[in-house]
Amino acid sequence: MTTAKRDTYTPETLLSVAVRVFNERGYDGTSMEHLSRAAGISKSSIYHHVAGKEELLRRAVSRALDGLFGILDEAGATRGRALERVEYVTRRTVEVLTAELPYVTLLLRVRGNTRTERWALERRREFDHRVADLLKAAAAEGDLRADMDMRLATRLLFGMVNSLVEWYRPQAGTGYDREQVADAVVRLAFDGLRTATP
Amino acid sequence: MTTAKRDTYTPETLLSVAVRVFNERGYDGTSMEHLSRAAGISKSSIYHHVAGKEELLRRAVSRALDGLFGILDEAGATRGRALERVEYVTRRTVEVLTAELPYVTLLLRVRGNTRTERWALERRREFDHRVADLLKAAAAEGDLRADMDMRLATRLLFGMVNSLVEWYRPQAGTGYDREQVADAVVRLAFDGLRTATP
């Protein structure tokens, strides 16, 4: 007699359970046993879908990274002045982050203890560099203030955007919708809070 | 025969060891045994200084909170237009955060599992509210854009400031000095990255 739930998981639904557990316990603190209990299926059923927890991590952070890198290929990120492109990328980054919240949260918490984690950190840095390059291009075109270090500006911009994973929750009625947050981030970052001098 | 280090700690120096261990392992994941090993003194020597790990946490987050709340009593935070006061508070918050980096880092990572942690979270929220009130006052005086929700702006501002604990390291030669970072945060938040329209 067994009380185990029948395995009705697909790799996709199993992934969403794993990401939730990784975010709650930390990737290091999660064992296959924890995943098995959270999913309500046996460890061997999980191994039927994936080779192990590192594969789940790789799939999860890939989903976040594919979302982010996808932005850079969109028309808004490739045409027009650098300033328009970097504003577009900032807005879309907020949209992808809030749409893929658990996946991006996991990506941002990766530590670097395994090969997959180091690869994820490397890809994150690559994305940050691509955005930093856009900011530098916008500065070179004269559209961004010359009195700001663009590497520091990039860090602060990502600090603001990434901090959304700490408090933004998409549930309706509890706060702000995605577009409102994206608008606010772009406005604050590029125009600042101060009333525009007429 | 013992190899234990002689206890030459003061409550202050013991605190700095404890904060380092709390930040590395998380407060929940730290035992008195971990603290004893990191300090190189026996558990009973630690109990000579403090009642337990929760007292060390309380002292550590108090140091961060005292630094932050102290800002609000400074002349720059209490005189002049609200906009000047909130710019001052933002700048000083960056300065306190970078000067007291391990203590503020610990404060920002507190989870709420113990009475001390819940108290710390409550005090943090109070500080955030005080800054939000200043932003609202500056908006009411017409100095901040009317098209921004000031509660959302507060969250984004703190998101940017607090993200410094993730990457800012005060060691000379590796990056930016405190004033440079404080300048950049204030400039980005209040004036934005875009070139001012002449």
Tab-separated table of C-alpha atoms in Angstrom, chain B:
chain	number	residue	atom	x	y	z
B	1	MET	CA	46.178	20.813	27.977
B	2	THR	CA	44.185	23.147	25.835
B	3	THR	CA	44.757	24.782	22.490
B	4	ALA	CA	41.930	27.279	22.961
B	5	LYS	CA	42.847	30.891	22.421
B	6	ARG	CA	42.832	32.997	25.530
B	7	ASP	CA	39.677	35.105	25.673
B	8	THR	CA	40.833	38.607	24.838
B	9	TYR	CA	37.483	39.626	23.421
B	10	THR	CA	35.451	42.633	24.393
B	11	PRO	CA	31.704	42.642	23.657
B	12	GLU	CA	32.568	44.899	20.691
B	13	THR	CA	35.161	42.656	19.040
B	14	LEU	CA	33.101	39.534	19.705
B	15	LEU	CA	30.219	41.298	17.956
B	16	SER	CA	32.240	41.831	14.790
B	17	VAL	CA	33.105	38.114	14.634
B	18	ALA	CA	29.460	37.175	15.225
B	19	VAL	CA	28.222	39.516	12.489
B	20	ARG	CA	30.652	38.014	9.994
B	21	VAL	CA	29.475	34.480	10.825
B	22	PHE	CA	25.779	35.497	10.740
B	23	ASN	CA	26.270	37.041	7.296
B	24	GLU	CA	28.120	33.976	6.004
B	25	ARG	CA	25.852	31.249	7.391
B	26	GLY	CA	22.617	33.136	7.956
B	27	TYR	CA	21.407	33.834	11.485
B	28	ASP	CA	19.223	30.704	11.579
B	29	GLY	CA	22.111	28.553	10.370
B	30	THR	CA	24.541	29.822	13.031
B	31	SER	CA	24.949	27.908	16.306
B	32	MET	CA	26.882	28.914	19.411
B	33	GLU	CA	29.299	26.184	18.326
B	34	HIS	CA	29.943	28.031	15.034
B	35	LEU	CA	30.496	31.282	16.930
B	36	SER	CA	32.826	29.573	19.381
B	37	ARG	CA	34.891	28.099	16.544
B	38	ALA	CA	35.035	31.383	14.597
B	39	ALA	CA	36.086	33.334	17.693
B	40	GLY	CA	38.513	30.644	18.827
B	41	ILE	CA	37.150	30.735	22.381
B	42	SER	CA	34.872	28.371	24.296
B	43	LYS	CA	31.112	28.687	24.374
B	44	SER	CA	31.261	29.462	28.085
B	45	SER	CA	33.632	32.342	27.348
B	46	ILE	CA	31.051	33.706	24.912
B	47	TYR	CA	28.347	33.344	27.568
B	48	HIS	CA	30.588	35.403	29.808
B	49	HIS	CA	30.019	38.316	27.401
B	50	VAL	CA	26.455	37.797	26.187
B	51	ALA	CA	23.330	35.817	27.087
B	52	GLY	CA	23.280	34.050	23.718
B	53	LYS	CA	23.238	34.481	19.973
B	54	GLU	CA	20.010	36.490	19.990
B	55	GLU	CA	21.700	39.140	22.135
B	56	LEU	CA	24.518	39.341	19.586
B	57	LEU	CA	21.931	39.770	16.836
B	58	ARG	CA	20.135	42.486	18.794
B	59	ARG	CA	23.381	44.380	19.390
B	60	ALA	CA	24.400	44.060	15.758
B	61	VAL	CA	21.126	45.228	14.210
B	62	SER	CA	20.873	47.976	16.868
B	63	ARG	CA	24.163	49.340	15.646
B	64	ALA	CA	22.810	49.488	12.077
B	65	LEU	CA	19.464	50.942	13.167
B	66	ASP	CA	21.073	53.545	15.444
B	67	GLY	CA	23.197	54.672	12.505
B	68	LEU	CA	20.187	54.948	10.214
B	69	PHE	CA	17.805	56.617	12.688
B	70	GLY	CA	20.573	58.971	13.774
B	71	ILE	CA	20.473	60.466	10.265
B	72	LEU	CA	16.902	61.623	10.763
B	73	ASP	CA	17.940	63.820	13.709
B	74	GLU	CA	20.781	65.542	11.869
B	75	ALA	CA	20.339	69.175	10.883
B	76	GLY	CA	20.304	68.326	7.168
B	77	ALA	CA	17.315	66.055	7.720
B	78	THR	CA	15.295	68.481	9.799
B	79	ARG	CA	15.754	71.892	8.169
B	80	GLY	CA	14.955	73.262	4.747
B	81	ARG	CA	12.667	72.114	1.976
B	82	ALA	CA	11.560	68.475	2.044
B	83	LEU	CA	13.422	67.800	-1.215
B	84	GLU	CA	16.722	68.964	0.279
B	85	ARG	CA	16.047	66.899	3.387
B	86	VAL	CA	15.275	63.729	1.467
B	87	GLU	CA	18.343	64.162	-0.735
B	88	TYR	CA	20.385	64.604	2.433
B	89	VAL	CA	18.863	61.500	4.032
B	90	THR	CA	19.491	59.458	0.866
B	91	ARG	CA	23.135	60.516	0.760
B	92	ARG	CA	23.656	59.833	4.462
B	93	THR	CA	21.910	56.461	4.200
B	94	VAL	CA	24.433	55.405	1.570
B	95	GLU	CA	27.250	56.679	3.804
B	96	VAL	CA	25.992	54.805	6.880
B	97	LEU	CA	25.331	51.658	4.856
B	98	THR	CA	28.834	51.627	3.401
B	99	ALA	CA	30.493	52.605	6.717
B	100	GLU	CA	28.599	49.934	8.688
B	101	LEU	CA	28.422	47.443	5.831
B	102	PRO	CA	28.357	44.127	7.748
B	103	TYR	CA	25.842	45.452	10.294
B	104	VAL	CA	23.459	46.871	7.681
B	105	THR	CA	23.876	43.718	5.565
B	106	LEU	CA	22.743	41.643	8.543
B	107	LEU	CA	19.819	44.011	9.175
B	108	LEU	CA	18.673	43.680	5.564
B	109	ARG	CA	18.826	39.876	5.706
B	110	VAL	CA	16.816	39.461	8.893
B	111	ARG	CA	13.902	37.053	8.344
B	112	GLY	CA	11.511	37.405	11.279
B	113	ASN	CA	11.763	34.034	13.043
B	114	THR	CA	12.606	35.446	16.478
B	115	ARG	CA	11.342	38.349	18.557
B	116	THR	CA	14.557	40.292	17.866
B	117	GLU	CA	14.228	39.752	14.135
B	118	ARG	CA	10.590	40.886	14.132
B	119	TRP	CA	11.569	43.977	16.116
B	120	ALA	CA	14.341	44.722	13.599
B	121	LEU	CA	11.934	44.347	10.666
B	122	GLU	CA	9.485	46.672	12.391
B	123	ARG	CA	12.192	49.321	12.912
B	124	ARG	CA	13.317	48.986	9.283
B	125	ARG	CA	9.749	49.567	8.112
B	126	GLU	CA	9.563	52.604	10.398
B	127	PHE	CA	12.704	54.050	8.809
B	128	ASP	CA	11.310	53.412	5.323
B	129	HIS	CA	8.070	55.158	6.317
B	130	ARG	CA	9.946	58.179	7.593
B	131	VAL	CA	11.725	58.494	4.241
B	132	ALA	CA	8.481	57.880	2.333
B	133	ASP	CA	6.899	60.735	4.345
B	134	LEU	CA	9.741	63.035	3.331
B	135	LEU	CA	9.282	62.082	-0.325
B	136	LYS	CA	5.551	62.758	-0.050
B	137	ALA	CA	6.247	66.135	1.567
B	138	ALA	CA	8.648	67.007	-1.272
B	139	ALA	CA	5.978	65.992	-3.803
B	140	ALA	CA	3.402	68.124	-1.962
B	141	GLU	CA	5.810	71.083	-2.152
B	142	GLY	CA	5.907	70.548	-5.921
B	143	ASP	CA	9.566	69.528	-6.031
B	144	LEU	CA	8.983	65.901	-7.089
B	145	ARG	CA	7.179	64.674	-10.178
B	146	ALA	CA	3.453	64.362	-9.734
B	147	ASP	CA	3.309	61.359	-12.078
B	148	MET	CA	5.106	58.995	-9.669
B	149	ASP	CA	3.531	56.996	-6.869
B	150	MET	CA	5.711	57.992	-3.897
B	151	ARG	CA	5.301	54.668	-2.112
B	152	LEU	CA	6.580	52.894	-5.219
B	153	ALA	CA	9.347	55.485	-5.574
B	154	THR	CA	10.400	54.802	-1.969
B	155	ARG	CA	10.618	51.083	-2.651
B	156	LEU	CA	12.730	51.635	-5.767
B	157	LEU	CA	14.984	54.124	-4.001
B	158	PHE	CA	15.621	51.705	-1.133
B	159	GLY	CA	15.992	48.873	-3.632
B	160	MET	CA	18.832	50.778	-5.256
B	161	VAL	CA	20.446	51.857	-1.974
B	162	ASN	CA	20.127	48.473	-0.274
B	163	SER	CA	21.537	46.653	-3.296
B	164	LEU	CA	24.894	48.164	-2.365
B	165	VAL	CA	25.335	45.463	0.280
B	166	GLU	CA	25.500	42.933	-2.559
B	167	TRP	CA	28.550	44.375	-4.274
B	168	TYR	CA	30.018	47.420	-2.535
B	169	ARG	CA	33.267	46.602	-0.748
B	170	PRO	CA	35.148	49.390	1.005
B	171	GLN	CA	38.641	48.019	0.320
B	172	ALA	CA	40.661	50.721	-1.356
B	173	GLY	CA	41.663	50.268	-4.966
B	174	THR	CA	38.899	47.839	-5.882
B	175	GLY	CA	36.214	50.245	-6.832
B	176	TYR	CA	34.458	53.391	-5.783
B	177	ASP	CA	34.820	55.436	-2.670
B	178	ARG	CA	31.900	56.142	-0.395
B	179	GLU	CA	31.310	59.713	-1.578
B	180	GLN	CA	31.391	58.719	-5.226
B	181	VAL	CA	28.709	56.092	-4.628
B	182	ALA	CA	26.608	58.468	-2.503
B	183	ASP	CA	26.829	61.145	-5.238
B	184	ALA	CA	25.848	58.666	-7.934
B	185	VAL	CA	22.835	57.378	-5.991
B	186	VAL	CA	21.516	60.876	-5.263
B	187	ARG	CA	22.087	62.020	-8.834
B	188	LEU	CA	20.478	58.961	-10.397
B	189	ALA	CA	17.492	58.983	-8.031
B	190	PHE	CA	16.676	62.672	-8.193
B	191	ASP	CA	17.951	63.837	-11.573
B	192	GLY	CA	18.062	60.635	-13.583
B	193	LEU	CA	20.656	59.429	-16.052
B	194	ARG	CA	19.437	61.466	-18.993
B	195	THR	CA	21.254	64.614	-20.002
B	196	ALA	CA	19.421	67.569	-18.509
B	197	THR	CA	17.456	69.413	-21.182
B	198	PRO	CA	19.109	72.812	-21.464
